[in-house]
Amino acid sequence: MTKSLLLEPLLAARRSHCQIPPAPPPAPPCLQSRAAARLARLTQNATSQGFQTNEYADAQLQEIVRKMRERTTAYKEKLKDPVLSSPEGSPTASPSKKKPPPPSKEEKKEEKKEEAEAKPEEDHYCDMLCCKFKKPPLKKYKTYLKLPESIDSYTDRRYVAWLMLVTVAYNWNCWFIPLRYVFPYQTPSNTIYWFAIDIICDICYLCDLLVFQPRVQFLRGGDIISDKVEMKKFYHSTVKFRLDLISVLPFDVLYFFFGFNPAFRVNRMLKHNTFFEFNDRLEAILDKAYIYRVIRTTGYLLFILHINACLYYWASDYEGLGSTRWVYDGQGNMYLRCYYWAVRTLITIGGLPEPQTLFEIVFQLLNFFLGVFVFSSLIGQMRDVIGAATAGQNYYRSCMDNTVSYMNTYSIPKLVQNRVRTWYEYTWDSQGMLDESELLEQMPTKMQLAIAIDVNFAIVNKVDLFKGCDTQMIYDMLLRLKSIVYLPGDFVCKKGEIGREMYIIKQGEVQVLGGPDGTKVLVTLRAGAVFGEISLLAAGGGNRRTANVVAHGFANLFILDKKTLNEILVHYPDSEKLLMKKAKVLLKEKGKPAPGPPVQQPRGLASLFGQKQETPKLFKAMFGAKGKGGLAKLLQLKREQDIQEHEAEAQKTEKEEKKPPEPAAPSAPPPKKEEPEADTKPKPHAVMHRGTTNESLIITMSPSPRAGEGEILKVEAKEKKNK
């Protein structure tokens, strides 16, 4: 049976020549080892008898043999050590098998969520007249509008929108409760409308008290608390909760006993904490918050004038409408006339009728005092708001004025002054500030890094020099980048100067100039390009610039200098090694000579001999003369050198003969040989003699014993032997 099982896949594989035979069913280890041996023998017999087989099928059979042997080895190890787990899971029959416990509700919910997420999103389209457009499904709306378990009051925009709704209800009560109480605008015919709007405002108050405020997160010892119970306890322990609770007390039930009097709703004006919280949250998310501050300050002024108009009508009603010249006479629009009087009184314009009674005099004096205090406070607050909004502009103007005054004091040329003014104007218009680092220095390092990553990481990540370096090293480098603005025509770097910086183009364009006169545009680099990166890691303090780089227009560049990079690499030795390797490769590529014209190959018989080597430079210098004159000059110089050596030896022997002999001490060192002074006698000038000689000239080239000195040229003159 085992033999038939083994022959079937062999025959099937040889017939198909391309299909992989199916794996045999698992068998006991002993049968598997025997089957593997038989399969190997069958394969060997087939090859020994000279059958033509498919190479692919043979390879598959060999793979089956290998896997079966591995499986046999694994089963043997399991028999030796039963603790080892089997590579194949074998099911075990268990007669008393218990059913698994049913999944809990939480597990069911999680499974449903996973199934819902796994389902592909269906496209929802809305047919409208002749067009069909895609709309988000209703589930997304429900998910977005679903109230979270906890609310972050600083970042959740939905909470800010809810505060705005409560603020509208609060302003309704603040403006219309005094108006309805004083002026006869609330009548039995329109009471139902006032009452309906009041109920809507009360519903907003109750939802804020019961639903939203107990879910707001808070800080405790630096930790953000988001637990439901803790948030509710914290809210109930604050003064804000007490005021909110008082503001929703239903004093409106007194309407049934005393009539519809708006004075019973005065407690609704105690929810002022929500109003100020909304102002703070809205200013935090607005781009130009000073505009809202101006509008809010103007609203304060109008509200105070509104309250003063209500008080004036109440005082006129108390004295009697039209009873004196000072009170309201009851003609025209009652609210507008009272508001006009309130404006003239608070702003102290004057020209008002004189008060007649004691009550009118006291009321007018209080109005004057209150008007002076309120009006001066609001004017001062408005000045602060506008001053804070234009603080940056004022600083820019102050810096520019001081710079212009300095240039005028030292008589700086007008051309330079105009360029300085242009730099100030462009920097302010493009950045909104003169130095970005001053703003970032006020933030913690983590926030600086987050801003730098969003702004500059995409640019620095494109630099090939920093690819593969530690990410934290690149983050540290981002914090050290400096932004500099170049005007049109400014030289970013000049040819020949030592380069110690790398430049990254943030905005604008720069041109690389070259050519014989240095005015030819070789290449134009745009935003995101990098140049000068080799200078950061060049040995010996930097390498010289090979071309001029000029700003084509206004260019904003990031600069990273060599000193800053070395300070960073001290903490990242692996990145330093990688950068050094890359710098060597870049320097080699940069130092390769430009490819010259192609060398012409010799033709004919000349191609059998190698290319003639170039004549050494020293040899060319020595044989600068042409013809026999050059050789004669060399021979003459050699003779003069020999004559000078003979004369020096003769003088030396004469001095030794004239000197008296001295007894030599046994312990004394041997006398030093005196070297003849070469500069005692002037050398005779070389004279060129023409004629024939019987000497032969031998010229040899030998390598110098010192490395880097090239070869040494030797010239020897020997007399010819007479044959």
XYZ file of C-alpha atoms in Angstrom:
723
model
C 0.000 0.000 0.000
C 2.818 2.388 0.863
C 4.563 1.576 -2.426
C 1.428 2.401 -4.438
C 1.063 5.672 -2.555
C 4.616 6.621 -3.496
C 4.395 5.609 -7.167
C 1.194 7.538 -7.870
C 2.649 11.042 -7.311
C 5.832 10.014 -9.194
C 3.843 8.937 -12.288
C 1.558 11.970 -12.083
C 4.495 14.366 -11.872
C 6.294 12.773 -14.830
C 3.150 12.924 -16.959
C 2.343 16.565 -16.236
C 6.011 17.766 -16.277
C 4.952 20.977 -14.503
C 2.521 20.208 -11.693
C 3.593 19.718 -8.108
C 2.591 16.272 -6.791
C 0.193 16.344 -3.869
C 1.639 15.749 -0.433
C 1.015 12.231 0.965
C -1.228 11.891 3.993
C 0.510 11.909 7.362
C 1.744 8.490 8.435
C 3.491 7.105 11.506
C 7.207 7.922 11.819
C 8.371 4.399 10.996
C 6.342 4.263 7.771
C 7.490 7.741 6.813
C 11.173 6.846 7.196
C 10.698 3.659 5.128
C 8.762 5.522 2.471
C 11.468 8.142 2.218
C 14.139 5.473 1.814
C 12.108 3.610 -0.846
C 11.410 6.838 -2.697
C 15.107 7.664 -2.732
C 15.929 4.163 -4.019
C 13.323 4.373 -6.746
C 14.704 7.709 -7.863
C 18.269 6.337 -7.945
C 17.197 3.211 -9.866
C 15.364 5.329 -12.397
C 18.418 7.433 -13.024
C 20.797 4.445 -13.087
C 18.698 2.592 -15.700
C 18.904 5.601 -18.002
C 15.229 6.631 -18.022
C 14.548 10.101 -19.360
C 12.948 12.108 -16.534
C 11.777 15.660 -16.082
C 14.211 17.809 -14.117
C 11.374 19.722 -12.489
C 9.673 16.537 -11.356
C 12.953 15.194 -9.980
C 13.468 18.402 -8.026
C 9.975 18.140 -6.562
C 10.572 14.522 -5.574
C 13.831 15.418 -3.889
C 11.997 18.158 -1.979
C 9.394 15.627 -0.800
C 12.154 13.286 0.389
C 13.812 16.106 2.316
C 10.564 17.149 4.015
C 9.734 13.568 4.966
C 13.159 13.093 6.518
C 12.737 16.299 8.498
C 9.356 15.133 9.711
C 10.815 11.766 10.745
C 13.568 13.508 12.691
C 11.003 15.693 14.458
C 8.929 12.667 15.495
C 12.043 10.897 16.810
C 12.885 13.933 18.927
C 9.331 13.970 20.252
C 9.619 10.304 21.253
C 12.841 11.062 23.095
C 11.447 14.199 24.774
C 7.619 14.119 25.023
C 7.545 17.757 26.261
C 8.264 19.010 22.748
C 5.215 20.013 20.733
C 4.441 18.352 17.447
C 4.901 20.359 14.249
C 1.418 19.245 13.159
C -1.668 19.576 15.255
C -3.270 16.170 15.773
C -6.883 16.198 16.964
C -7.596 14.239 20.113
C -10.936 12.578 20.683
C -12.592 13.688 23.883
C -15.817 11.863 24.690
C -16.782 14.243 27.478
C -16.313 17.482 25.575
C -17.958 20.478 27.183
C -19.493 23.265 25.184
C -17.613 26.569 25.362
C -19.291 29.220 27.510
C -21.381 31.756 25.603
C -19.546 35.034 24.869
C -20.293 37.957 27.116
C -22.137 41.088 26.008
C -18.924 43.112 25.740
C -17.358 40.470 23.486
C -20.465 40.467 21.289
C -20.308 44.245 20.979
C -16.628 44.111 20.027
C -17.331 41.414 17.409
C -20.134 43.510 15.935
C -17.856 46.540 15.792
C -15.133 44.537 14.048
C -17.658 43.146 11.548
C -18.971 46.650 10.866
C -15.441 47.947 10.333
C -14.561 45.013 8.089
C -17.516 45.667 5.790
C -16.647 47.897 2.867
C -18.232 51.324 2.946
C -21.133 51.683 0.588
C -21.369 54.736 -1.614
C -24.410 56.860 -0.911
C -25.657 59.081 -3.720
C -28.401 61.658 -3.768
C -30.438 62.279 -6.921
C -31.385 65.908 -7.290
C -33.011 67.128 -10.501
C -30.493 66.351 -13.248
C -27.373 65.840 -11.113
C -26.252 63.046 -8.857
C -23.780 63.755 -6.077
C -22.213 61.693 -3.343
C -23.234 62.277 0.262
C -21.843 60.813 3.488
C -23.957 58.091 5.110
C -26.199 58.781 8.070
C -23.966 56.666 10.337
C -21.150 59.150 9.991
C -23.440 61.976 11.059
C -24.566 59.963 14.074
C -20.973 59.106 14.991
C -19.929 62.735 14.783
C -22.949 64.015 16.718
C -22.688 61.327 19.369
C -21.852 62.844 22.725
C -18.473 61.583 23.992
C -17.955 60.097 27.418
C -15.611 62.941 28.333
C -15.124 66.374 26.757
C -11.819 68.166 26.281
C -12.808 71.802 26.661
C -9.610 73.041 24.967
C -9.709 71.092 21.697
C -13.295 69.877 21.149
C -14.977 72.233 18.670
C -18.395 70.734 19.388
C -18.121 71.915 22.979
C -17.324 75.432 21.766
C -20.394 75.330 19.519
C -22.536 74.281 22.476
C -21.118 77.107 24.605
C -22.055 79.529 21.841
C -25.661 78.288 21.980
C -25.781 78.743 25.765
C -24.200 82.199 25.376
C -26.965 83.230 22.966
C -29.554 82.147 25.545
C -27.676 84.047 28.262
C -27.559 87.239 26.161
C -31.276 86.938 25.443
C -31.987 87.000 29.162
C -29.505 89.800 29.897
C -30.833 92.137 27.198
C -34.562 91.438 27.241
C -35.377 90.877 30.935
C -34.624 94.560 31.830
C -36.278 95.730 28.615
C -39.484 93.783 29.255
C -39.539 94.797 32.914
C -39.201 98.561 32.283
C -40.686 99.239 28.866
C -44.274 98.207 28.125
C -43.320 95.884 25.279
C -44.669 92.695 26.869
C -48.464 92.739 26.462
C -51.093 90.023 26.973
C -51.333 89.572 23.214
C -47.653 88.646 22.719
C -46.909 87.001 26.080
C -47.083 83.530 24.569
C -44.190 84.296 22.235
C -41.993 85.672 25.001
C -42.859 82.664 27.138
C -41.946 80.175 24.352
C -38.510 81.728 23.815
C -37.925 81.724 27.582
C -38.659 77.993 27.722
C -36.138 77.310 24.918
C -33.469 79.227 26.825
C -34.283 77.296 30.006
C -33.898 73.987 28.133
C -30.395 75.068 27.037
C -29.542 75.887 30.652
C -30.777 72.500 31.871
C -28.897 70.525 29.180
C -25.705 72.366 30.032
C -26.197 71.652 33.738
C -27.121 67.972 33.452
C -25.376 66.706 30.293
C -22.387 68.773 29.206
C -20.734 70.242 32.282
C -20.502 66.898 34.195
C -18.526 65.475 31.229
C -15.849 68.162 31.049
C -12.359 66.911 31.850
C -10.252 68.600 34.531
C -6.692 68.561 35.839
C -5.600 67.165 39.168
C -1.919 67.269 40.003
C -1.026 67.489 36.320
C -3.148 64.444 35.354
C -6.168 64.713 33.056
C -9.143 63.138 34.812
C -11.709 61.618 32.444
C -13.611 59.300 34.784
C -17.378 59.915 34.820
C -17.772 59.806 38.587
C -14.745 61.986 39.249
C -15.797 64.582 36.665
C -19.278 64.795 38.127
C -17.937 65.160 41.681
C -15.534 67.871 40.608
C -18.255 69.867 38.846
C -20.605 69.606 41.812
C -17.886 70.958 44.125
C -17.303 74.167 42.134
C -18.918 77.584 42.497
C -19.939 77.396 38.844
C -22.304 74.511 39.651
C -23.996 76.499 42.434
C -24.548 79.494 40.181
C -25.790 77.273 37.338
C -28.178 75.559 39.738
C -29.557 78.878 41.005
C -29.935 80.150 37.438
C -32.342 77.311 36.544
C -34.558 77.525 39.625
C -38.145 77.724 38.311
C -39.284 81.048 39.769
C -41.509 81.254 36.715
C -44.206 79.383 38.629
C -44.893 82.672 40.389
C -46.489 83.785 37.132
C -49.621 81.940 38.239
C -49.845 84.039 41.403
C -48.479 87.467 40.413
C -48.874 87.487 36.629
C -46.257 87.418 33.868
C -43.606 89.599 35.420
C -40.129 89.276 33.797
C -38.505 90.170 37.114
C -38.980 86.558 38.236
C -36.373 85.510 35.650
C -33.546 87.653 36.997
C -31.757 84.549 38.308
C -31.102 83.542 34.659
C -28.474 86.308 34.501
C -26.249 84.428 37.002
C -24.909 82.079 34.308
C -22.110 84.466 33.436
C -19.327 81.873 33.870
C -20.410 80.112 30.696
C -20.313 83.415 28.816
C -16.711 84.161 29.844
C -15.649 80.549 29.200
C -17.006 80.802 25.671
C -14.981 83.992 25.101
C -11.759 82.283 26.203
C -12.318 79.170 24.084
C -13.303 81.163 21.011
C -10.239 83.421 21.234
C -8.016 80.337 21.475
C -9.216 78.925 18.136
C -9.538 82.153 16.120
C -6.746 83.223 13.786
C -7.361 86.923 14.433
C -8.708 87.029 17.957
C -8.241 90.789 18.290
C -11.189 91.346 15.933
C -13.467 89.438 18.293
C -12.044 91.361 21.268
C -12.929 94.663 19.630
C -16.450 93.404 18.893
C -16.847 92.140 22.469
C -15.663 95.435 23.972
C -18.090 97.318 21.753
C -20.849 94.977 22.948
C -19.983 95.806 26.570
C -20.391 99.516 25.806
C -23.722 99.008 24.035
C -25.037 96.849 26.892
C -24.159 99.493 29.495
C -25.928 102.140 27.401
C -28.909 99.755 27.129
C -29.107 99.396 30.932
C -28.792 103.184 31.327
C -31.660 103.741 28.865
C -33.829 101.318 30.830
C -32.989 103.152 34.066
C -33.828 106.531 32.497
C -37.249 105.288 31.373
C -37.846 103.799 34.829
C -36.915 107.156 36.454
C -39.159 109.043 34.025
C -42.029 106.674 34.765
C -41.404 107.103 38.491
C -41.495 110.925 38.217
C -44.266 110.869 35.648
C -43.905 110.947 31.887
C -43.758 114.588 30.707
C -44.047 116.005 34.234
C -40.807 118.018 33.906
C -38.441 119.020 31.150
C -35.846 116.493 32.329
C -37.977 113.324 32.085
C -39.092 111.524 28.940
C -42.147 113.243 27.476
C -43.725 110.068 26.022
C -43.485 111.104 22.377
C -41.811 109.121 19.531
C -40.066 105.773 19.921
C -39.621 105.422 23.665
C -36.558 103.085 23.500
C -34.627 105.142 20.921
C -35.214 108.436 22.738
C -34.150 106.951 26.077
C -31.097 105.349 24.460
C -30.126 108.694 22.925
C -30.345 110.337 26.321
C -28.200 107.546 27.852
C -25.503 108.010 25.205
C -25.273 111.776 25.743
C -25.184 111.332 29.517
C -22.510 108.601 29.696
C -20.267 110.224 27.097
C -20.781 113.574 28.893
C -21.561 115.489 25.726
C -23.812 117.928 27.535
C -26.712 120.016 26.227
C -29.304 118.120 28.305
C -32.171 119.704 30.226
C -31.364 120.607 33.816
C -32.843 118.316 36.498
C -35.547 119.944 38.594
C -36.279 117.699 41.578
C -33.918 116.170 44.135
C -34.446 112.696 42.661
C -33.538 113.954 39.183
C -30.390 115.726 40.485
C -29.157 112.622 42.358
C -29.924 110.402 39.362
C -28.058 112.755 37.013
C -24.996 112.955 39.287
C -24.796 109.178 39.534
C -25.065 108.989 35.757
C -22.197 111.436 35.295
C -19.907 109.618 37.742
C -20.784 106.234 36.305
C -20.351 107.549 32.748
C -16.871 108.923 33.414
C -15.740 105.663 35.035
C -17.300 103.306 32.504
C -16.384 105.331 29.453
C -12.744 105.764 30.526
C -12.472 102.041 31.349
C -13.892 100.988 27.999
C -11.695 103.423 26.097
C -8.630 102.094 27.943
C -9.637 98.506 27.231
C -10.164 99.323 23.561
C -6.717 100.907 23.426
C -5.158 97.765 24.937
C -6.971 95.515 22.471
C -5.889 97.532 19.446
C -2.361 97.907 20.838
C -2.049 94.124 21.308
C -3.350 93.571 17.786
C -0.728 95.905 16.274
C 2.155 95.082 18.650
C 4.075 93.191 15.959
C 3.593 95.978 13.424
C 4.788 98.567 15.949
C 7.895 96.484 16.725
C 8.659 96.200 13.021
C 8.310 99.935 12.526
C 10.466 100.657 15.554
C 13.261 98.354 14.327
C 13.158 99.814 10.844
C 13.216 103.413 12.139
C 16.188 102.681 14.405
C 18.076 101.054 11.532
C 17.414 103.971 9.184
C 18.528 106.441 11.864
C 21.758 104.476 12.361
C 22.489 104.435 8.615
C 21.872 108.168 8.327
C 24.194 108.845 11.286
C 27.114 107.035 9.595
C 26.298 108.280 6.066
C 25.623 104.869 4.585
C 25.166 105.054 0.768
C 21.601 105.277 -0.492
C 21.952 102.034 -2.461
C 22.691 100.094 0.728
C 19.905 101.860 2.602
C 17.386 100.921 -0.063
C 18.450 97.270 0.103
C 18.082 97.286 3.893
C 14.575 98.748 3.622
C 13.684 96.144 0.993
C 14.882 93.349 3.267
C 12.771 94.629 6.163
C 9.635 94.943 4.037
C 9.961 91.547 2.358
C 10.772 89.723 5.611
C 7.773 91.251 7.352
C 5.387 90.586 4.464
C 6.486 86.961 3.984
C 6.829 85.862 7.631
C 4.797 88.366 9.638
C 7.812 88.781 11.920
C 11.496 89.632 11.676
C 12.900 86.616 13.537
C 11.042 83.312 13.900
C 13.459 82.048 16.539
C 12.269 84.680 19.031
C 8.746 83.281 18.898
C 9.869 79.635 19.144
C 12.202 80.281 22.079
C 9.188 81.011 24.288
C 7.860 77.472 23.763
C 9.086 74.231 25.343
C 11.563 72.140 23.386
C 8.970 69.474 22.538
C 6.660 72.052 20.977
C 9.559 73.590 19.071
C 10.427 70.136 17.747
C 6.811 69.434 16.740
C 6.637 72.692 14.778
C 10.063 72.142 13.218
C 9.084 68.618 12.098
C 5.915 69.855 10.411
C 7.714 72.748 8.696
C 11.195 71.470 7.860
C 11.373 67.665 8.132
C 10.068 67.049 4.614
C 12.837 69.276 3.212
C 15.716 67.877 5.278
C 14.593 64.303 4.629
C 15.296 64.813 0.900
C 19.026 65.384 1.498
C 20.922 62.259 0.426
C 23.672 63.011 2.933
C 21.341 62.436 5.899
C 19.518 59.353 4.602
C 20.062 56.402 6.917
C 21.052 58.585 9.894
C 19.423 58.398 13.279
C 15.998 60.049 13.225
C 16.600 61.703 16.577
C 19.798 63.230 15.185
C 17.789 64.756 12.346
C 15.262 66.087 14.879
C 18.053 67.773 16.835
C 19.349 69.237 13.617
C 15.930 70.680 12.747
C 16.004 72.775 15.918
C 19.340 74.323 14.883
C 18.389 75.422 11.372
C 18.508 79.183 10.820
C 16.307 80.998 8.327
C 17.901 83.822 6.283
C 16.363 85.926 3.533
C 18.506 86.946 0.519
C 17.576 89.800 -1.785
C 17.699 89.549 -5.592
C 21.317 89.599 -6.722
C 22.809 88.752 -3.304
C 25.714 86.290 -3.342
C 24.894 83.272 -1.193
C 28.472 82.059 -1.577
C 31.384 83.082 -3.797
C 33.903 81.032 -5.710
C 37.112 80.373 -3.781
C 35.803 81.081 -0.281
C 35.929 78.440 2.443
C 32.598 76.668 2.809
C 31.417 75.891 6.320
C 27.633 75.836 5.806
C 24.974 73.829 4.080
C 22.022 75.592 2.424
C 18.452 74.329 1.999
C 16.142 76.405 -0.184
C 12.877 76.995 1.645
C 11.377 79.489 -0.793
C 12.584 81.165 -3.990
C 15.324 80.321 -6.490
C 19.132 80.579 -6.661
C 21.416 80.378 -9.694
C 24.836 78.728 -9.906
C 27.150 80.876 -12.052
C 30.295 79.748 -13.843
C 32.150 80.105 -17.101
C 35.301 82.092 -17.889
C 33.792 85.406 -16.746
C 31.614 83.928 -13.983
C 28.300 85.113 -15.453
C 27.071 81.965 -17.204
C 24.076 80.317 -15.478
C 25.012 76.667 -15.004
C 21.898 75.537 -13.138
C 18.895 77.023 -11.330
C 17.963 75.557 -7.945
C 14.416 75.880 -6.633
C 12.531 75.241 -3.374
C 13.588 71.977 -1.713
C 17.048 71.861 -3.342
C 20.197 71.496 -1.227
C 23.732 72.671 -1.931
C 26.946 72.958 0.074
C 26.371 69.752 2.051
C 29.930 68.506 1.362
C 31.341 71.476 3.266
C 29.861 70.178 6.518
C 32.149 67.135 6.700
C 35.161 68.251 4.662
C 38.475 67.832 6.465
C 40.814 70.708 7.186
C 38.145 73.247 8.085
C 36.156 73.122 4.856
C 36.626 73.088 1.120
C 36.611 76.002 -1.267
C 33.557 76.885 -3.277
C 33.851 76.050 -6.937
C 31.205 78.457 -8.247
C 29.229 81.575 -7.388
C 25.675 81.107 -6.102
C 23.394 84.128 -6.493
C 19.782 84.647 -5.397
C 17.642 84.972 -8.523
C 14.787 86.655 -6.662
C 13.842 86.860 -3.002
C 15.159 83.595 -1.542
C 14.531 82.221 1.938
C 17.203 79.667 2.882
C 17.858 77.412 5.845
C 21.492 77.334 6.979
C 23.269 74.640 9.012
C 26.886 75.376 9.901
C 29.718 72.933 10.562
C 30.108 73.808 14.235
C 26.478 73.079 14.995
C 26.602 69.716 13.210
C 29.729 68.678 15.123
C 28.004 69.507 18.414
C 25.103 67.258 17.418
C 27.238 64.352 16.138
C 29.029 64.076 19.485
C 25.949 62.267 20.807
C 25.428 60.100 17.695
C 28.684 58.246 16.848
C 27.010 55.803 14.439
C 25.529 58.617 12.401
C 28.898 60.358 12.416
C 30.596 57.297 10.897
C 27.907 57.028 8.250
C 28.202 60.706 7.368
C 31.982 60.422 7.093
C 31.668 57.528 4.645
C 29.153 59.420 2.546
C 31.314 62.528 2.611
C 34.308 60.570 1.285
C 32.212 59.166 -1.544
C 30.867 62.608 -2.428
C 34.329 64.138 -2.323
C 35.685 61.419 -4.628
C 32.849 61.930 -7.080
C 33.360 65.664 -6.949
C 37.120 65.353 -7.443
C 36.959 63.136 -10.571
C 38.315 64.955 -13.663
C 35.937 65.809 -16.438
C 35.948 63.283 -19.279
C 38.199 64.535 -22.102
C 38.054 63.818 -25.826
C 38.240 60.153 -26.842
C 41.735 58.817 -27.527
C 42.257 57.781 -31.127
C 43.380 54.196 -31.503
C 46.456 53.603 -33.726
C 45.807 51.996 -37.054
C 47.762 49.487 -39.136
C 51.045 48.103 -37.859
C 51.221 50.759 -35.173
C 48.461 48.938 -33.277
C 50.878 46.020 -32.622
C 52.987 48.211 -30.324
C 51.832 49.707 -27.090
C 51.000 53.355 -26.706
C 54.027 55.580 -26.263
C 54.432 56.831 -22.714
C 54.644 60.542 -22.038
C 58.154 61.998 -21.627
C 58.880 62.852 -17.941
C 58.763 66.558 -17.096
C 62.298 66.560 -15.626
C 63.652 64.997 -18.787
C 61.929 67.663 -20.857
C 63.463 70.380 -18.695
C 66.982 68.990 -18.996
C 66.701 68.536 -22.762
C 64.984 71.797 -23.494
C 67.666 72.668 -26.116
C 67.457 71.107 -29.529
C 70.102 69.091 -31.431
C 73.701 68.541 -30.304
C 73.732 71.790 -28.345
C 71.702 70.247 -25.530
C 74.011 67.230 -25.207
C 77.136 69.408 -25.341
C 75.759 71.569 -22.554
C 75.202 68.538 -20.363
C 78.773 67.275 -21.020
C 80.265 70.664 -20.227
C 78.362 70.875 -16.919
C 79.584 67.370 -16.037
C 83.236 68.316 -16.709
C 82.989 71.453 -14.572
C 81.555 69.425 -11.728
C 84.475 66.939 -11.950
C 87.041 69.817 -11.999
C 85.483 71.351 -8.865
C 85.622 68.022 -7.057
C 89.352 67.541 -7.944
C 90.233 71.045 -6.751
C 88.394 70.501 -3.480
C 90.290 67.253 -2.861
C 93.657 68.947 -3.640
C 92.972 71.765 -1.178
C 92.050 69.238 1.458
C 95.314 67.284 1.061
C 97.411 70.526 1.227
C 95.773 71.514 4.521
C 96.449 68.092 6.021
C 100.174 68.226 5.033
C 100.722 71.703 6.535
C 99.113 70.714 9.847
C 101.619 69.382 12.512
C 100.846 65.845 13.715
C 99.230 65.627 17.180
C 99.617 62.689 19.542
C 96.421 60.782 19.524
C 95.074 59.869 22.961
C 93.737 56.353 23.267
C 90.485 57.574 24.830
C 90.071 60.506 22.468
C 87.548 60.106 19.678
C 88.839 60.026 16.130
C 89.172 63.447 14.486
C 86.229 64.550 12.352
C 86.777 65.009 8.672
C 86.456 68.605 7.580
C 84.068 69.106 4.736
C 85.105 71.677 2.183
C 82.938 74.766 2.125
C 81.230 74.983 -1.164
C 80.463 78.676 -0.902
C 84.039 79.883 -0.233
C 84.829 80.254 -3.921
C 82.445 81.468 -6.532
C 81.498 78.936 -9.144
C 82.806 79.690 -12.622
C 80.183 80.448 -15.221
C 79.385 77.717 -17.614
C 80.820 78.315 -21.098
C 79.466 76.527 -24.108
C 82.225 74.914 -26.236
C 81.546 73.452 -29.600
C 83.476 70.457 -30.862
C 83.566 66.694 -30.955
C 84.424 64.442 -28.036
C 85.249 60.789 -27.588
C 82.913 60.414 -24.582
C 79.578 58.644 -24.436
C 76.543 59.978 -22.520
C 74.539 57.527 -20.330
C 71.107 58.718 -19.096
C 69.089 56.640 -16.602
C 65.799 57.087 -14.720
C 65.374 55.485 -11.268
C 62.528 55.765 -8.726
C 63.103 58.107 -5.793
C 63.611 56.475 -2.368
C 61.127 58.977 -0.904
C 57.442 58.547 -1.585
C 55.760 61.215 -3.642
C 58.960 62.632 -5.270
C 58.591 60.842 -8.602
C 61.730 59.630 -10.437
C 65.413 60.748 -10.430
C 67.256 61.493 -13.657
C 70.969 60.460 -13.738
C 73.403 61.572 -16.476
C 76.898 59.946 -16.752
C 79.665 60.649 -19.287
C 82.202 57.853 -20.067
C 85.104 57.813 -22.491
C 84.851 55.544 -25.448
C 87.328 52.671 -25.575
C 89.566 52.548 -28.629
C 89.074 49.367 -30.490
